PDB file of C-alpha atoms in Angstrom:
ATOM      1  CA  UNK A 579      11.301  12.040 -34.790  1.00  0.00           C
ATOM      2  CA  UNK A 580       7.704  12.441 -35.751  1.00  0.00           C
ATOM      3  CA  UNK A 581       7.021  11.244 -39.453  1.00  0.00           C
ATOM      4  CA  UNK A 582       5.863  14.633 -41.380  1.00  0.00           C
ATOM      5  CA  UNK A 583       4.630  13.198 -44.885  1.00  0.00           C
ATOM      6  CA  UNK A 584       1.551  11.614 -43.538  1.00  0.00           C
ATOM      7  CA  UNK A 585      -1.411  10.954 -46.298  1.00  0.00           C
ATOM      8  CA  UNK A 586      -2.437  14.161 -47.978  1.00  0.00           C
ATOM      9  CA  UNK A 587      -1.044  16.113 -44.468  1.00  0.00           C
ATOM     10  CA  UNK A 588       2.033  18.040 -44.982  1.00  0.00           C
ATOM     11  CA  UNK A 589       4.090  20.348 -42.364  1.00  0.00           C
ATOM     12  CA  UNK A 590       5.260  23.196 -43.785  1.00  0.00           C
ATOM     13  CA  UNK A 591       7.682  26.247 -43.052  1.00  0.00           C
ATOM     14  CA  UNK A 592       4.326  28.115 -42.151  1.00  0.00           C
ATOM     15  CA  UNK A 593       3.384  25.919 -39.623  1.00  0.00           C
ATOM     16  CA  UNK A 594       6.631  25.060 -37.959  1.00  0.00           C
ATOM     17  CA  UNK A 595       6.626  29.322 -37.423  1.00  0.00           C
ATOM     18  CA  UNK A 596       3.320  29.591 -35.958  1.00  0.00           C
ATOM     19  CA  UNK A 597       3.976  26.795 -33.829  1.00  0.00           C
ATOM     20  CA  UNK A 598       7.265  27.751 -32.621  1.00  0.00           C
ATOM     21  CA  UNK A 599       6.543  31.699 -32.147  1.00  0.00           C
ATOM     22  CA  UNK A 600       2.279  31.203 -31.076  1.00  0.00           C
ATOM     23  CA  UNK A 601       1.765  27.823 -30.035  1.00  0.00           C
ATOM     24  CA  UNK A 602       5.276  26.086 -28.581  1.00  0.00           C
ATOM     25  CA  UNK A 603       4.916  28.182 -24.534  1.00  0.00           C
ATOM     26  CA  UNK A 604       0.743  28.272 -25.140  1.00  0.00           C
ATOM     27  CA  UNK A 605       0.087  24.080 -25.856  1.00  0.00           C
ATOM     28  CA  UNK A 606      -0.057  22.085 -22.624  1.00  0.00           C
ATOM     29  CA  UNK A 607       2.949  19.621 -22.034  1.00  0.00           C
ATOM     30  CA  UNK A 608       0.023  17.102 -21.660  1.00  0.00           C
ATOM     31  CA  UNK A 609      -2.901  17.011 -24.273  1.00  0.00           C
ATOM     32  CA  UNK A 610      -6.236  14.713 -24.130  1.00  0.00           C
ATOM     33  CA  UNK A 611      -7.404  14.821 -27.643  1.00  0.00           C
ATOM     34  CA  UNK A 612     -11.486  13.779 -27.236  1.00  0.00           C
ATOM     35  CA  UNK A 613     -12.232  13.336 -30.805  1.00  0.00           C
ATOM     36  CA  UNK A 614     -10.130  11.087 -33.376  1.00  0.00           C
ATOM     37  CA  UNK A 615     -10.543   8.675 -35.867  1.00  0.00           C
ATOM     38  CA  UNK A 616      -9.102   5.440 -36.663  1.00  0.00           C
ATOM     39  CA  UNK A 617      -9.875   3.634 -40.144  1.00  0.00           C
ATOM     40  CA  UNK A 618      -9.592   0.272 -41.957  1.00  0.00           C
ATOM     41  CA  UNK A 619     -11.263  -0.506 -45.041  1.00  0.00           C
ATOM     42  CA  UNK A 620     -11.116  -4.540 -43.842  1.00  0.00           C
ATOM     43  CA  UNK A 621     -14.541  -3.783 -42.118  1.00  0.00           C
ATOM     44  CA  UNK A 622     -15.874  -2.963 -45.238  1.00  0.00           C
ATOM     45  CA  UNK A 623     -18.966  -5.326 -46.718  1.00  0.00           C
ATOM     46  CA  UNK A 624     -21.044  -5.187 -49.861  1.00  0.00           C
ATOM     47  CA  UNK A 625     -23.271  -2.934 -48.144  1.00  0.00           C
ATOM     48  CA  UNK A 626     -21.213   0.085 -47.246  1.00  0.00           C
ATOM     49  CA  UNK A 627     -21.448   3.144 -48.654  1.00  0.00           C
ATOM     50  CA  UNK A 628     -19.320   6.146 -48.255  1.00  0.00           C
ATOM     51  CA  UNK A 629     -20.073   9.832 -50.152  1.00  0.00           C
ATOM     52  CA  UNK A 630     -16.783  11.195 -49.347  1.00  0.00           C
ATOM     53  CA  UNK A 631     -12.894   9.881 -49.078  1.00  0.00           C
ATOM     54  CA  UNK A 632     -12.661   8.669 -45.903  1.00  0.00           C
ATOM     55  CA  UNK A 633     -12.193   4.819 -47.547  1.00  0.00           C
ATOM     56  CA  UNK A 634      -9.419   6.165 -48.796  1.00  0.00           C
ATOM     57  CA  UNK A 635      -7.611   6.976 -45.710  1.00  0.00           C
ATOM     58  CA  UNK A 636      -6.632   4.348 -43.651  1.00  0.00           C
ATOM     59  CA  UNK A 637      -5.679   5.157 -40.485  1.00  0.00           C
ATOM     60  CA  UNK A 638      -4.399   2.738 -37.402  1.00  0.00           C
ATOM     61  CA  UNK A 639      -3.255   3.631 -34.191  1.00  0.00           C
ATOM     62  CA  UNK A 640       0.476   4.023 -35.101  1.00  0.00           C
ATOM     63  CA  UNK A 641      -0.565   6.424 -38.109  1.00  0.00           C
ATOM     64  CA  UNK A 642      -2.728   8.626 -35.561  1.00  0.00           C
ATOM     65  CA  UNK A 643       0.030   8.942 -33.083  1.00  0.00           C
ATOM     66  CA  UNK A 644       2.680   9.971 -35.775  1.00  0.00           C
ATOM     67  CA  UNK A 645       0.319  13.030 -36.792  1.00  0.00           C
ATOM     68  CA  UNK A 646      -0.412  13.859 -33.143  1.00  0.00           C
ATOM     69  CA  UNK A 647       3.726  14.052 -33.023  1.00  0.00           C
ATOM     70  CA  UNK A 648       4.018  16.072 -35.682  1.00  0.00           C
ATOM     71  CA  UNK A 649       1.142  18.019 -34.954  1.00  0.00           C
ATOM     72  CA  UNK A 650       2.063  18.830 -31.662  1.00  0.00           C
ATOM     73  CA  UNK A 651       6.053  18.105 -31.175  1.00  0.00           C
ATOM     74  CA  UNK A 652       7.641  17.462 -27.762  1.00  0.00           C
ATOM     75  CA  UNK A 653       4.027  17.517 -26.369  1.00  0.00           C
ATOM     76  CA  UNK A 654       2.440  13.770 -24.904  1.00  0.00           C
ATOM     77  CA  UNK A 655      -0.541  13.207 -26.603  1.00  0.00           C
ATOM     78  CA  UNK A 656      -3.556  10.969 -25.382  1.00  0.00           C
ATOM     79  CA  UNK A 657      -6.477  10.478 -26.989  1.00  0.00           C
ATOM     80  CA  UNK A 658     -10.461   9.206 -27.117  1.00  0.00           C
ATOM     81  CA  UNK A 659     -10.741   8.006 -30.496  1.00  0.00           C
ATOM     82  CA  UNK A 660     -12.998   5.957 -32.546  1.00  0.00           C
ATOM     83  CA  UNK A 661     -13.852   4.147 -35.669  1.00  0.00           C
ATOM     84  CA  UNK A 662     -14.971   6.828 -38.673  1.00  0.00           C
ATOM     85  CA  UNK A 663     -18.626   6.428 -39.197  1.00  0.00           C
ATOM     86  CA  UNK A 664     -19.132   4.632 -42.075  1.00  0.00           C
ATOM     87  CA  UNK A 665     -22.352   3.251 -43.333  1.00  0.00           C
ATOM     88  CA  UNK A 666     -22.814  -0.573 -43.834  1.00  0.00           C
ATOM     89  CA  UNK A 667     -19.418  -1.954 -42.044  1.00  0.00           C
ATOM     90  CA  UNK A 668     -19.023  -4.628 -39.898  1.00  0.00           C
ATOM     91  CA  UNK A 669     -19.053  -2.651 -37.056  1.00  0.00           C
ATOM     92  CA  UNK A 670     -18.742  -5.367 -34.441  1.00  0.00           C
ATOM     93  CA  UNK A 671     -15.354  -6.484 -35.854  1.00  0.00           C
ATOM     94  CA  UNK A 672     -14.410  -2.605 -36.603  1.00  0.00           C
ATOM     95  CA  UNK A 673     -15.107  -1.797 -32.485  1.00  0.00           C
ATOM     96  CA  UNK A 674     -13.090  -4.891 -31.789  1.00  0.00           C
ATOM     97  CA  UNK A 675     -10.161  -3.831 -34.081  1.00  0.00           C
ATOM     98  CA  UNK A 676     -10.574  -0.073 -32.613  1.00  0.00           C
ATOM     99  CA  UNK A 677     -10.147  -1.451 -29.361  1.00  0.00           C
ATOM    100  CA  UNK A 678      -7.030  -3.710 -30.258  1.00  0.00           C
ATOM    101  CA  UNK A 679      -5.352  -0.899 -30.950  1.00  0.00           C
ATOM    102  CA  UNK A 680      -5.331   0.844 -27.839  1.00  0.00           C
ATOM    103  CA  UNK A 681      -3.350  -1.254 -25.869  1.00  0.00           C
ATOM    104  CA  UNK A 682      -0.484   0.436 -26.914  1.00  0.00           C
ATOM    105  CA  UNK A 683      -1.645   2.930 -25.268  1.00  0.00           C
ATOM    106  CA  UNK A 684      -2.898   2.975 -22.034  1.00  0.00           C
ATOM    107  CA  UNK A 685      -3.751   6.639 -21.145  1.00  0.00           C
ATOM    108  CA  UNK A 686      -5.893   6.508 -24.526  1.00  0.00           C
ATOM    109  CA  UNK A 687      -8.944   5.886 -24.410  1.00  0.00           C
ATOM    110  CA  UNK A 688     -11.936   3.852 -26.584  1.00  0.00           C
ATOM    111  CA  UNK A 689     -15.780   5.163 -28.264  1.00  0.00           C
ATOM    112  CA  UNK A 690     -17.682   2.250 -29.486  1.00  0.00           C
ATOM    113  CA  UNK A 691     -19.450   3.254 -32.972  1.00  0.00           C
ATOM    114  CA  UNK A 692     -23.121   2.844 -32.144  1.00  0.00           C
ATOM    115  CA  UNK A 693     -25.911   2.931 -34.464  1.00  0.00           C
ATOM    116  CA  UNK A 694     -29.718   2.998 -33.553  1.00  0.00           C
ATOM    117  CA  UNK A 695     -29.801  -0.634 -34.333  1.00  0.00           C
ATOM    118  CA  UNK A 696     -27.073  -1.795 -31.950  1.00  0.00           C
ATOM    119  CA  UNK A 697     -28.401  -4.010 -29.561  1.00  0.00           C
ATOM    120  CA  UNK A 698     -28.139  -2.857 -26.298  1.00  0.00           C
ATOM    121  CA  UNK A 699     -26.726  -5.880 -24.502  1.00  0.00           C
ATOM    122  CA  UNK A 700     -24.146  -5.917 -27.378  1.00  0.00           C
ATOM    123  CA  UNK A 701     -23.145  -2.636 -25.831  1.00  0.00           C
ATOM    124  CA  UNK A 702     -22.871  -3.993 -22.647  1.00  0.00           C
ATOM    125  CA  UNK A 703     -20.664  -6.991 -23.788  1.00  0.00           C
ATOM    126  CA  UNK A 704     -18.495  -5.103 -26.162  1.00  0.00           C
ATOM    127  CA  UNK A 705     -18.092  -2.305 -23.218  1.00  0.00           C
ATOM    128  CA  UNK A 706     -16.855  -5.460 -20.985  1.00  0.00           C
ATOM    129  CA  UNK A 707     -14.688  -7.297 -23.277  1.00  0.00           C
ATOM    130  CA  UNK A 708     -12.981  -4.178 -24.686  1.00  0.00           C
ATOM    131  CA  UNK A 709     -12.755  -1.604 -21.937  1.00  0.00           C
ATOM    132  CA  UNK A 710     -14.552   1.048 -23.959  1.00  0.00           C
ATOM    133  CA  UNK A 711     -15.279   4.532 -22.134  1.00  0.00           C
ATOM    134  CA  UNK A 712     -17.801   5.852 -24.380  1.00  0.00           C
ATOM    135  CA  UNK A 713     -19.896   5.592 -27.185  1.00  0.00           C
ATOM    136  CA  UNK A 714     -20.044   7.306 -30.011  1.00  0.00           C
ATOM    137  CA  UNK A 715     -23.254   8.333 -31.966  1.00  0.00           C
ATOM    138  CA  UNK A 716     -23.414   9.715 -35.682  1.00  0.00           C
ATOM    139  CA  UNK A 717     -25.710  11.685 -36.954  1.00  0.00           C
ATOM    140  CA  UNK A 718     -25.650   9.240 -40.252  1.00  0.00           C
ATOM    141  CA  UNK A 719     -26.878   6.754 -38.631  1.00  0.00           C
ATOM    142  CA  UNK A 720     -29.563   8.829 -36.702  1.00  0.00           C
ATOM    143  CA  UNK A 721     -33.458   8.038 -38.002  1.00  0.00           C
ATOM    144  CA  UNK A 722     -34.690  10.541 -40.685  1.00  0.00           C
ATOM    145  CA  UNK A 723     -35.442  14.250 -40.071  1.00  0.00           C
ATOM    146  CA  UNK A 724     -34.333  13.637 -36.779  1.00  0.00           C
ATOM    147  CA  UNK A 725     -32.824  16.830 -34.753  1.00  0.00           C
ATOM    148  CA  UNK A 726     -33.260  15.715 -31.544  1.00  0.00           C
ATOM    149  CA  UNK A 727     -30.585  13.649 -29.269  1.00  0.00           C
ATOM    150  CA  UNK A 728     -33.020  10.518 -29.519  1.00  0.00           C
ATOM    151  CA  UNK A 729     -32.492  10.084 -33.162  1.00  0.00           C
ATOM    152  CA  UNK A 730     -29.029   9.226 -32.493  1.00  0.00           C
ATOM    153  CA  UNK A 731     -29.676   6.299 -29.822  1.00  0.00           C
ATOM    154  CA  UNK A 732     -32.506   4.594 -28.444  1.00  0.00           C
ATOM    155  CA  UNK A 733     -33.988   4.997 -25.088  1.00  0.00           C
ATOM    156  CA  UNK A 734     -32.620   1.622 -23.963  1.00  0.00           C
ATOM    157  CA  UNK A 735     -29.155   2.224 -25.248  1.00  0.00           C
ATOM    158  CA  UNK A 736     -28.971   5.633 -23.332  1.00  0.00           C
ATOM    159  CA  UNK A 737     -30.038   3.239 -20.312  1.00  0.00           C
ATOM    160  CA  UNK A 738     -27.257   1.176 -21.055  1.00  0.00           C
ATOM    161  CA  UNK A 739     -24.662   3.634 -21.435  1.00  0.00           C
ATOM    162  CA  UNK A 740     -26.042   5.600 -17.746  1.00  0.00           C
ATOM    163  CA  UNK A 741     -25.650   2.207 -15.999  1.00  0.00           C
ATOM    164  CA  UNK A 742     -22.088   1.657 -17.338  1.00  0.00           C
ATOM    165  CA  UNK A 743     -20.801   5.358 -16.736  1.00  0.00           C
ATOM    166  CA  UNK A 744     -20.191   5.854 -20.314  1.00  0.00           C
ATOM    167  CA  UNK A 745     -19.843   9.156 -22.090  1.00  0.00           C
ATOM    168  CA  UNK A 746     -21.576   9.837 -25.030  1.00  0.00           C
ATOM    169  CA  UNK A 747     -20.099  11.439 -28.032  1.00  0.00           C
ATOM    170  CA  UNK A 748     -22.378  13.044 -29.950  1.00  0.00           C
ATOM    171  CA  UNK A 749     -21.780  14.625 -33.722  1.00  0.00           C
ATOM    172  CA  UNK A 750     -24.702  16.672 -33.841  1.00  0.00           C
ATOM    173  CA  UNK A 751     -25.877  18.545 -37.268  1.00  0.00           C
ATOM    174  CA  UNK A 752     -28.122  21.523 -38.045  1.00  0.00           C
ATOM    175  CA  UNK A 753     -31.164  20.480 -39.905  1.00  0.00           C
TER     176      UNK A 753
END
């Protein structure tokens, strides 16, 4: 039985209608969610910085798959997911822990967070030791009045990620 009562996200009558008279024959059996989150705030350091909740929400692998349950019930759920994109976090350990995770789960798939400053032979290693499929670029960590795609990575770590086969996930923003 999924668990319903998950941080601020409550089912209601509402949504148990619309899923059983729109969604129950439209939703796939099988779905391959491409863009979650998982969250600890034991990545944290004295240099993170956060403008909105997320630090408030933490989220492991066993919390995401409850939702996905209840979200979408008697369906199998898979999914890409990665750390949220928090400023100033130990992001090594954080891509680690992300990874951890997953092994419950072996149709899921792993994003390593990247920032502009990730080296790219850390890349490389981290992609190795922890079977990630992707990376995932933010634009808060892209350079300054950047629009373009190569404010989110460097040239070298878009190298890195065509050698390995790696998707990118981008989170692009207007302006």
């Amino acid at each position: 039985m999924p668990k319903e009562n998950i941080a601020d996200f409550r089912l209601t009558d509402l949504d148990r209608k619309i899923w059983s008279e729109e969604l129950e024959r439209f939703v796939p059996r099988r779905i391959f969610d491409t863009h979650t989150h998982l969250w600890s705030n034991a990545f944290t350091t004295s240099k993170t910085v956060s403008n909105n909740d997320w630090l408030e929400r933490q989220t492991d692998f066993e919390e995401l798959r409850n939702l996905l349950q209840a979200l979408y019930p008697r369906r199998r759920v898979d999914v890409l997911t990665f750390a949220l994109p928090v400023i100033g976090v130990d992001y090594d350990r954080m891509n680690r822990w992300v990874a951890t995770e997953l092994k419950s789960a072996p149709n899921s798939r792993g994003a390593m967070l990247v920032t502009p400053e990730t080296p790219p032979a850390t890349i490389k290693t981290m992609v190795k030791e922890c079977g990630f499929a992707a990376i995932k670029v933010y634009h808060h960590y892209a350079t300054a009045g950047s629009v373009g795609v190569s404010g989110y990575f460097t040239p070298a770590q878009m190298e890195i990620a065509d050698e390995l086969k790696l998707a990118v996930v981008l989170h692009c923003r207007n302006g």
